[in-house]
mmCIF file of C-alpha atoms and ligand atoms in Angstrom:
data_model
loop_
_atom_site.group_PDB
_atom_site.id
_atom_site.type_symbol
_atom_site.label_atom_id
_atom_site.label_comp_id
_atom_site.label_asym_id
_atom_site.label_seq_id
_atom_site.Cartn_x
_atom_site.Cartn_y
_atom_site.Cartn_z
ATOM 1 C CA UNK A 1 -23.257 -1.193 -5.400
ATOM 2 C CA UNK A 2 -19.828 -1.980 -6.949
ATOM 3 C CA UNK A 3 -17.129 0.517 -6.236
ATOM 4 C CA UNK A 4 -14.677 1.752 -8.525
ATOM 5 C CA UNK A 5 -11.191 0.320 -6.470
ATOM 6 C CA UNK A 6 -7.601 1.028 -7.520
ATOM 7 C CA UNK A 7 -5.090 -1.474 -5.972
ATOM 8 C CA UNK A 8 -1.215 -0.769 -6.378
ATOM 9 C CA UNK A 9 1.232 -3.979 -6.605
ATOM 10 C CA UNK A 10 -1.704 -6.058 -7.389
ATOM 11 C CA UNK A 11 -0.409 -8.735 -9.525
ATOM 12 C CA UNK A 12 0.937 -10.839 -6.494
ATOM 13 C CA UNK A 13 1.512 -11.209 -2.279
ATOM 14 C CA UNK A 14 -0.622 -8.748 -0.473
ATOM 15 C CA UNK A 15 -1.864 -6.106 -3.039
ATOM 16 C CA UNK A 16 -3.386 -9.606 -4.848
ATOM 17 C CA UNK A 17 -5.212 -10.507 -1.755
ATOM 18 C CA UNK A 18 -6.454 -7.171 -1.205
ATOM 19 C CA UNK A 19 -7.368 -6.816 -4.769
ATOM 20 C CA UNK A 20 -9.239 -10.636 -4.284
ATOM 21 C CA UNK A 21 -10.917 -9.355 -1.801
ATOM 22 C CA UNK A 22 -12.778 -6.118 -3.241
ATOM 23 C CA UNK A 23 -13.542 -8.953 -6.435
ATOM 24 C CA UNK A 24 -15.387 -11.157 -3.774
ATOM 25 C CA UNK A 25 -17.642 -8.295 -2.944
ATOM 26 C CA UNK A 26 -18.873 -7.267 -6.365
ATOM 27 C CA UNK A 27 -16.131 -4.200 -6.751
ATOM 28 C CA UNK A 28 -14.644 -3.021 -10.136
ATOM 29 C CA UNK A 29 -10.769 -3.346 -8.773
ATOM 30 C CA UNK A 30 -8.466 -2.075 -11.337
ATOM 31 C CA UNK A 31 -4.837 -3.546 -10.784
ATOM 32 C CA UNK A 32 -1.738 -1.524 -11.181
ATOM 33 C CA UNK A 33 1.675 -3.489 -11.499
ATOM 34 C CA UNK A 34 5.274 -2.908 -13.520
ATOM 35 C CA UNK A 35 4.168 -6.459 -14.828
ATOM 36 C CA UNK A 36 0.542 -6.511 -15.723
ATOM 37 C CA UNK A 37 -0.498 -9.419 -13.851
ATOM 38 C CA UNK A 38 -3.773 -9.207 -11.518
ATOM 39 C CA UNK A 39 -5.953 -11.602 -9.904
ATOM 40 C CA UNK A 40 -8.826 -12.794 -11.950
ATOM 41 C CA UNK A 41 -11.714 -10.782 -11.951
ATOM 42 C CA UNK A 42 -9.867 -7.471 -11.766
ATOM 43 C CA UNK A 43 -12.221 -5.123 -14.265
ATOM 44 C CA UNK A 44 -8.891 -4.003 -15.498
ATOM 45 C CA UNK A 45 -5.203 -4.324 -15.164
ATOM 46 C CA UNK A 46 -2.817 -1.920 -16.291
ATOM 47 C CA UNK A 47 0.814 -2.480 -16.734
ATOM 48 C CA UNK A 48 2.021 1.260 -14.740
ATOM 49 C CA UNK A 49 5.445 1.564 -13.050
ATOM 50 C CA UNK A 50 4.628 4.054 -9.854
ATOM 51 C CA UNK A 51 8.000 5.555 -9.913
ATOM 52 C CA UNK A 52 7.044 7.515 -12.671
ATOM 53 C CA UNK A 53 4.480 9.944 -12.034
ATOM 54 C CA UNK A 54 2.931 10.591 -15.659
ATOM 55 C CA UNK A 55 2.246 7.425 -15.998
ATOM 56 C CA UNK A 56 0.679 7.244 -12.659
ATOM 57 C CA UNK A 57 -1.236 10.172 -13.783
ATOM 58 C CA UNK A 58 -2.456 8.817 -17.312
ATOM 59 C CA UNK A 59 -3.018 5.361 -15.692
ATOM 60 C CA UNK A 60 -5.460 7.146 -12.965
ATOM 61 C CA UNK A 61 -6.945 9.282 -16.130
ATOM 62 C CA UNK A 62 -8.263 5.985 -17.694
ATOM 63 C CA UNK A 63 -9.400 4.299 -15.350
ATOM 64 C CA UNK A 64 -11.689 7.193 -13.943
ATOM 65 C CA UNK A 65 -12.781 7.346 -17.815
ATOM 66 C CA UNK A 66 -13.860 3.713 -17.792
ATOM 67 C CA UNK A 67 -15.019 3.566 -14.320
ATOM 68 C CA UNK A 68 -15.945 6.678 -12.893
ATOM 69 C CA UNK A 69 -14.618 8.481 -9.808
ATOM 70 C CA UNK A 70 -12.472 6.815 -7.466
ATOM 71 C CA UNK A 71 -14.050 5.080 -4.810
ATOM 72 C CA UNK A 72 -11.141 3.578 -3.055
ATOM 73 C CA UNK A 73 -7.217 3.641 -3.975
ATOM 74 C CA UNK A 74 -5.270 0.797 -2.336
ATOM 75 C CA UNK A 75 -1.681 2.405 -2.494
ATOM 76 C CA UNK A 76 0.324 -1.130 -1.736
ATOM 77 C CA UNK A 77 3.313 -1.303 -4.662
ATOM 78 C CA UNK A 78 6.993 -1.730 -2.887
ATOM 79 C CA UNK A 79 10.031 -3.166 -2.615
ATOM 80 C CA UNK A 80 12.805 -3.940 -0.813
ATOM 81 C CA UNK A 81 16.824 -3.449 -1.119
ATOM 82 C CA UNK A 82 18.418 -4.263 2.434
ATOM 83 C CA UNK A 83 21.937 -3.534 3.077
ATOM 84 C CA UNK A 84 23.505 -2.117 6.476
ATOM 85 C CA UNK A 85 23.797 1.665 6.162
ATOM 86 C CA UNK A 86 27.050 1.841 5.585
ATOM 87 C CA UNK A 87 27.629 -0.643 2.759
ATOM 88 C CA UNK A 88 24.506 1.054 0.716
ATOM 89 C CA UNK A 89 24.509 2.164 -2.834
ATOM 90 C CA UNK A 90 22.794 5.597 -3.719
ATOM 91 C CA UNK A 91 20.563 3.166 -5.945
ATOM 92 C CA UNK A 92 19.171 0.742 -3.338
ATOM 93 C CA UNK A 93 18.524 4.243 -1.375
ATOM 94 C CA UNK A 94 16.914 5.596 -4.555
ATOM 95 C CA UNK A 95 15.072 2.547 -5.700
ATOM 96 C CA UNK A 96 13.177 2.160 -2.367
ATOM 97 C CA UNK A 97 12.468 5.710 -1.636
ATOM 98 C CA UNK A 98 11.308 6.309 -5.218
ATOM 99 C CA UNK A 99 8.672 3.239 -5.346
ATOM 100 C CA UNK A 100 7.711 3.150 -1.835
ATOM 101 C CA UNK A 101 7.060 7.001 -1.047
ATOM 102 C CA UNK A 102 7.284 8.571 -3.948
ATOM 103 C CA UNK A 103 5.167 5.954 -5.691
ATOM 104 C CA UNK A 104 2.745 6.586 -2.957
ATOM 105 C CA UNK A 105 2.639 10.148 -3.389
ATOM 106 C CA UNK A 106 1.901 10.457 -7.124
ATOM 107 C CA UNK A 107 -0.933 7.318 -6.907
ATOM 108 C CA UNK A 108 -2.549 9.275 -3.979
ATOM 109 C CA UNK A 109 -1.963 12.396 -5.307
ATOM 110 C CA UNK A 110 -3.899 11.037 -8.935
ATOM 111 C CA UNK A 111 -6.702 9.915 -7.269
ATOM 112 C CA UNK A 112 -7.607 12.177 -4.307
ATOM 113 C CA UNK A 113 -8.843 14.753 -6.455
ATOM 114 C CA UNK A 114 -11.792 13.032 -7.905
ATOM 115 C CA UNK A 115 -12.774 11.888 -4.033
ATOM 116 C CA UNK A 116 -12.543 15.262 -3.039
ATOM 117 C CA UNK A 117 -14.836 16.176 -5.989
ATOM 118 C CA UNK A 118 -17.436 13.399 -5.034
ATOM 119 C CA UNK A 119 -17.058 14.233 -1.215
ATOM 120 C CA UNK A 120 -16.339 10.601 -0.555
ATOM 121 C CA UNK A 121 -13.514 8.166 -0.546
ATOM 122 C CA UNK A 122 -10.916 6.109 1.027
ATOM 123 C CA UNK A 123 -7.029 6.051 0.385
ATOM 124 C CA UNK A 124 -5.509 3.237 2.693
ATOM 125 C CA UNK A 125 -1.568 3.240 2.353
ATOM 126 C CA UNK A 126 0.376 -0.379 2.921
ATOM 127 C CA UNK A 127 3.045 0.785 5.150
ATOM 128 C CA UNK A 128 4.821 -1.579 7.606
ATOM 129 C CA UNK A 129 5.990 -2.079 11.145
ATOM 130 C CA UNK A 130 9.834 -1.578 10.388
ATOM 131 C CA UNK A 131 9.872 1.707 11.337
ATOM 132 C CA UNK A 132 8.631 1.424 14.223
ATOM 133 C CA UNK A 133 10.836 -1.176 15.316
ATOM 134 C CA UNK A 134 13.697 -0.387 13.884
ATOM 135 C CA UNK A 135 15.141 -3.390 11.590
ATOM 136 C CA UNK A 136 18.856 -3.661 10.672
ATOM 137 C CA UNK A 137 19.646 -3.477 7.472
ATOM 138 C CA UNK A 138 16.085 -1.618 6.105
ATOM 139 C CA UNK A 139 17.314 2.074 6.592
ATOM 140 C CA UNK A 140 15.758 3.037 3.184
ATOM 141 C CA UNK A 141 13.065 0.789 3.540
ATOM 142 C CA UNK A 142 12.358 2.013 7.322
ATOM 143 C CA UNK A 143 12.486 5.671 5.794
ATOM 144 C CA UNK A 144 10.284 5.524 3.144
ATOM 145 C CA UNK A 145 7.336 3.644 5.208
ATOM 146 C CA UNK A 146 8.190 6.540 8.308
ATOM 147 C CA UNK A 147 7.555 8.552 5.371
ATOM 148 C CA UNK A 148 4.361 6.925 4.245
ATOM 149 C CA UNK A 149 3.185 8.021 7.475
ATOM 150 C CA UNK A 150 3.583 11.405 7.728
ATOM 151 C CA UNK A 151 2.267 11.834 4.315
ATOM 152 C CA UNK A 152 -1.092 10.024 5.615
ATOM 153 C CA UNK A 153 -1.530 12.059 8.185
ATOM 154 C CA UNK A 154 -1.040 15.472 6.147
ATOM 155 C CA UNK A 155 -3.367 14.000 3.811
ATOM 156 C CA UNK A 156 -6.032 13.446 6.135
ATOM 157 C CA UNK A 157 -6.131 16.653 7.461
ATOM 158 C CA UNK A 158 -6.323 18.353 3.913
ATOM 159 C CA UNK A 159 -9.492 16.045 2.750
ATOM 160 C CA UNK A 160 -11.461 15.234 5.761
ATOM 161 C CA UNK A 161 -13.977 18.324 5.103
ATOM 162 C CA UNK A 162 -14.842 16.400 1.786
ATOM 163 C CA UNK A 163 -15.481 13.461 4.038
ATOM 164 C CA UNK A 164 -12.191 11.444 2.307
ATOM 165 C CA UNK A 165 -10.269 9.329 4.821
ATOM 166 C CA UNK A 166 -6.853 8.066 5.013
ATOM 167 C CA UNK A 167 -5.027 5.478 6.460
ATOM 168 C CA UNK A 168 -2.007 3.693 7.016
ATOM 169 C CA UNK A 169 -2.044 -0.375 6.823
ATOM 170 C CA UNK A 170 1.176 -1.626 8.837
ATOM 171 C CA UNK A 171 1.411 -5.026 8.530
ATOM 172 C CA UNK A 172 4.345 -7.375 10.162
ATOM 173 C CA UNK A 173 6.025 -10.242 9.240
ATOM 174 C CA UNK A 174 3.635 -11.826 5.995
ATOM 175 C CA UNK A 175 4.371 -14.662 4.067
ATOM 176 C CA UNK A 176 4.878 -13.219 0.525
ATOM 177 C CA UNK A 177 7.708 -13.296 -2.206
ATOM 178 C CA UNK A 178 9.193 -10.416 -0.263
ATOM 179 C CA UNK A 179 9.784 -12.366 2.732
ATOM 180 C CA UNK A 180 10.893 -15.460 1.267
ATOM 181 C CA UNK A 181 14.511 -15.208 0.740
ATOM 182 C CA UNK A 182 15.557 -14.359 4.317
ATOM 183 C CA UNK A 183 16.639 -17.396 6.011
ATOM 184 C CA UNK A 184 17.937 -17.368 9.107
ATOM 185 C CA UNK A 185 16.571 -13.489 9.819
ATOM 186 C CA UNK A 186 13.062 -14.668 9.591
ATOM 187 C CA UNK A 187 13.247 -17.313 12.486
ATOM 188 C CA UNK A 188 14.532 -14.550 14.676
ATOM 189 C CA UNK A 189 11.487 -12.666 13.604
ATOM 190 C CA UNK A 190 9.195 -15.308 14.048
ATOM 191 C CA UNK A 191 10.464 -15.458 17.846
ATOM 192 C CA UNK A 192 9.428 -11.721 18.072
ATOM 193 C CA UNK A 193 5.801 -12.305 17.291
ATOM 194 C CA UNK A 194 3.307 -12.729 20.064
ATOM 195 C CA UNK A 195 1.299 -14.606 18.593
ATOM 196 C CA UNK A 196 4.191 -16.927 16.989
ATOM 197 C CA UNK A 197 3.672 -16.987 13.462
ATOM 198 C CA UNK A 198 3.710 -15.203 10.328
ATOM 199 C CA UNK A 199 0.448 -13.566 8.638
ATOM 200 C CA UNK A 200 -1.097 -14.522 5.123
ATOM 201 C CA UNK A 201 -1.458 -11.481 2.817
ATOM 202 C CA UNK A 202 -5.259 -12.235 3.357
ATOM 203 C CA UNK A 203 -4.644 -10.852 7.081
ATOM 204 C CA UNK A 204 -3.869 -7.666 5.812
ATOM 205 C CA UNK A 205 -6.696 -8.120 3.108
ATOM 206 C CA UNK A 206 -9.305 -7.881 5.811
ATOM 207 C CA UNK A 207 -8.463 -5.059 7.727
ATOM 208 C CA UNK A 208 -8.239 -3.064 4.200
ATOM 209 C CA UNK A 209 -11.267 -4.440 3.160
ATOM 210 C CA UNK A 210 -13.024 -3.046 6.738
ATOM 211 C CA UNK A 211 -11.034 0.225 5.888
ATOM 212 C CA UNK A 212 -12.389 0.946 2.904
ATOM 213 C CA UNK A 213 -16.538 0.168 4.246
ATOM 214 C CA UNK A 214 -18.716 2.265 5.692
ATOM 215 C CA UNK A 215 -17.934 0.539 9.135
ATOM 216 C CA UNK A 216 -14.813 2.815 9.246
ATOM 217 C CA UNK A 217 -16.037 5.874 8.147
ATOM 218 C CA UNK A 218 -14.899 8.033 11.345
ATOM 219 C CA UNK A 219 -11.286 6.865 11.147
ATOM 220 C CA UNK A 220 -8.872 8.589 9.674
ATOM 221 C CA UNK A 221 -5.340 9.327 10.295
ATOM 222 C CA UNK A 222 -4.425 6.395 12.148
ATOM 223 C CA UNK A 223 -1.932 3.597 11.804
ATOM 224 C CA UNK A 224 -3.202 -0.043 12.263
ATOM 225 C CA UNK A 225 -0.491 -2.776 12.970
ATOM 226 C CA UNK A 226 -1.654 -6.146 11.403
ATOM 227 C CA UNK A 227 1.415 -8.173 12.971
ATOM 228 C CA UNK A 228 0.499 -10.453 15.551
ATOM 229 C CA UNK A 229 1.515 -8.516 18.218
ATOM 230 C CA UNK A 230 5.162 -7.618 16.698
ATOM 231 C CA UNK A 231 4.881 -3.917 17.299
ATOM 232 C CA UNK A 232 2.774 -4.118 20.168
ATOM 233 C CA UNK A 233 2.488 -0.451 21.686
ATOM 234 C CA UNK A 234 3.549 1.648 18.269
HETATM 235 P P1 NDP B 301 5.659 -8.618 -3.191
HETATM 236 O O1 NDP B 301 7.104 -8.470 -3.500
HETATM 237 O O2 NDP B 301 5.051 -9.951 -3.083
HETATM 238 O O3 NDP B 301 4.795 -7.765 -4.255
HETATM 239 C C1 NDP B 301 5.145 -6.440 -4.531
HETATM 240 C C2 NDP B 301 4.116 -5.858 -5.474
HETATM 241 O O4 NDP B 301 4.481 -4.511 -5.793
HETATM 242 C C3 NDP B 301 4.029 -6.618 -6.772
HETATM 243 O O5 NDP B 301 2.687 -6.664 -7.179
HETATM 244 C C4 NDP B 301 4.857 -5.750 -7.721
HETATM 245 O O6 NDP B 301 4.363 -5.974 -9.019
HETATM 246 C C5 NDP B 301 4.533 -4.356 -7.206
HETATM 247 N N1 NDP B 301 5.522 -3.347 -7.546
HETATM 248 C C6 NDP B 301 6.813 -3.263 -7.129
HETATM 249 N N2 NDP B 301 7.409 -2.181 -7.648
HETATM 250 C C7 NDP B 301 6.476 -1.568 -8.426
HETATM 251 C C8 NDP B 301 6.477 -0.406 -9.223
HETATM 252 N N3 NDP B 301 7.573 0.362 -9.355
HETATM 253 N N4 NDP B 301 5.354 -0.065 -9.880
HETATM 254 C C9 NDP B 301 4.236 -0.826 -9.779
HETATM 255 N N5 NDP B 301 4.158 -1.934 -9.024
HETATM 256 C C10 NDP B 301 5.285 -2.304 -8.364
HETATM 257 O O7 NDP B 301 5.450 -7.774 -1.864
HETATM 258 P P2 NDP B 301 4.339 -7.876 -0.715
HETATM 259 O O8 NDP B 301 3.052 -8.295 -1.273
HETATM 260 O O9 NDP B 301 4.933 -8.610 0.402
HETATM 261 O O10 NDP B 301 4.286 -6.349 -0.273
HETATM 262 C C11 NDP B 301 3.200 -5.488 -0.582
HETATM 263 C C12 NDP B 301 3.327 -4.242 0.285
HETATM 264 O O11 NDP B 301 3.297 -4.622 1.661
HETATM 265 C C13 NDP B 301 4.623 -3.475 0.077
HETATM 266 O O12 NDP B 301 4.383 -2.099 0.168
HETATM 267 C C14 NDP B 301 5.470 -3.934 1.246
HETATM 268 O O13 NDP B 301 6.452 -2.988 1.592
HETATM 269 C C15 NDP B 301 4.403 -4.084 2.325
HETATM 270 N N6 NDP B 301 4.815 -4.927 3.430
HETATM 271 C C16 NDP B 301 5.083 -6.266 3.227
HETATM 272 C C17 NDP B 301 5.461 -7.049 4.298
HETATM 273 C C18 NDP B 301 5.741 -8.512 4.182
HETATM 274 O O14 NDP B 301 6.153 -9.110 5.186
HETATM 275 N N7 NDP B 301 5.529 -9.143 3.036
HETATM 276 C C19 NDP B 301 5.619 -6.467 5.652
HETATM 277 C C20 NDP B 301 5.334 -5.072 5.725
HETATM 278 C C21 NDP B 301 4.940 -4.346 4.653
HETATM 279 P P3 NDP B 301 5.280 -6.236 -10.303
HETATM 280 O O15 NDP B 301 6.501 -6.973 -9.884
HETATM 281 O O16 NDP B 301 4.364 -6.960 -11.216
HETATM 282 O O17 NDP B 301 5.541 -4.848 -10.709
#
């Protein structure tokens, strides 16, 4: 039976291939992006900016009206802003703390309450390894995903009597228009992975995609590295 999925950031990189995914197995995956743009065969895409949480909230509203309770939400929009700590603006602080956490937090927030009413549901958040391995230059970036964190965890706890699990997603080093632009810095990264290459947003894809099934149902809480090896031990 085709679930009702909501997939943040969908209209390119990883929150496309995740999107792509729940399409190839008969889902109704509605797309959330600032630009509109989704993979074809979304049910729906709406053009919602997750920094701002009544939008988040009317977005949610619709899409529960058209498609019924919320099955799965997919909470993958972000960005990035490096600059070493010292030499960063309030804004690139701002910027990635307010899509990346707070984003996360009203999109969860909007759809955990008609899971909790069904008694059923997954919320799988797309953090990242930085945190965990601390990465020069990404203190906001590093924050908000140690953030992301915490906040699954929390959630967990408050929804697992209704049978709702939540995750955290924390992929590496993937080949995406977020990772294109840093020369040098990704051939040192590339060194740093075990298995000696980047991933393909469809790595990341997968392990959402086994999230999300039945197969996973007594998980929740945790924190899955998809990074060949990069964080080994977090
Ligand atoms: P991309 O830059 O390729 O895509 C980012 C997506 O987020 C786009 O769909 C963009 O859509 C959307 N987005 C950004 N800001 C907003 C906003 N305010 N409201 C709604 N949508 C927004 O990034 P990736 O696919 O690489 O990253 C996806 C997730 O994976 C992010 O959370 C990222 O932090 C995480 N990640 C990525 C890694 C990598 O190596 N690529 C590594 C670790 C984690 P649009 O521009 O249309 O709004």
């Amino acid at each position: 039976m085709s679930r009702h999925v909501i997939v943040t950031g969908a209209s390119r990189g990883i929150g496309a291939a995740i999107a792509q995914n729940f399409i190839d197995q008969g889902d109704n995956v509605v797309a959330f992006s600032r630009s509109g743009q989704a993979p074809t065969g979304c049910a729906k895409s709406l053009t919602v900016d997750v920094t701002d949480s009544k939008a988040v909230n009317e977005a949610v509203k619709a899409a529960i009206e058209e498609f019924g309770p919320v099955e799965v939400a997919v909470v993958n929009a972000g960005v990035t802003r490096d600059g070493l700590a010292m030499r960063m603006s309030d804004e690139q602080w701002r910027d990635v703390l307010s899509t990346n956490l707070d984003g996360a937090f009203y999109t969860a927030r909007a759809t955990m309450a008609s899971m909790v009413r069904a008694r059923s549901g997954s919320i799988i958040f797309i953090g990242s390894v930085s945190p965990f391995i601390g990465v020069p230059g990404q203190a906001n970036y590093s924050a908000a995903k140690a953030g992301l964190v915490g906040l699954a965890r929390s959630l967990a706890k408050e929804v697992a009597s209704r049978s709702v699990t939540v995750n955290v997603v924390a992929p590496g080093l993937i080949d995406t228009d977020m990772t294109h632009d840093l020369g040098a810095a990704k051939d040192t990264m590339v060194a740093m992975i075990p298995l000696g290459h980047v991933g393909q947003p469809s790595d990341i894809a997968g392990v959402v995609g086994f999230l999300a099934s039945n197969l996973a149902r007594y998980i929740t809480g945790a924190v899955i590295a998809v990074d060949g090896g990069l964080a080994i031990g977090l």
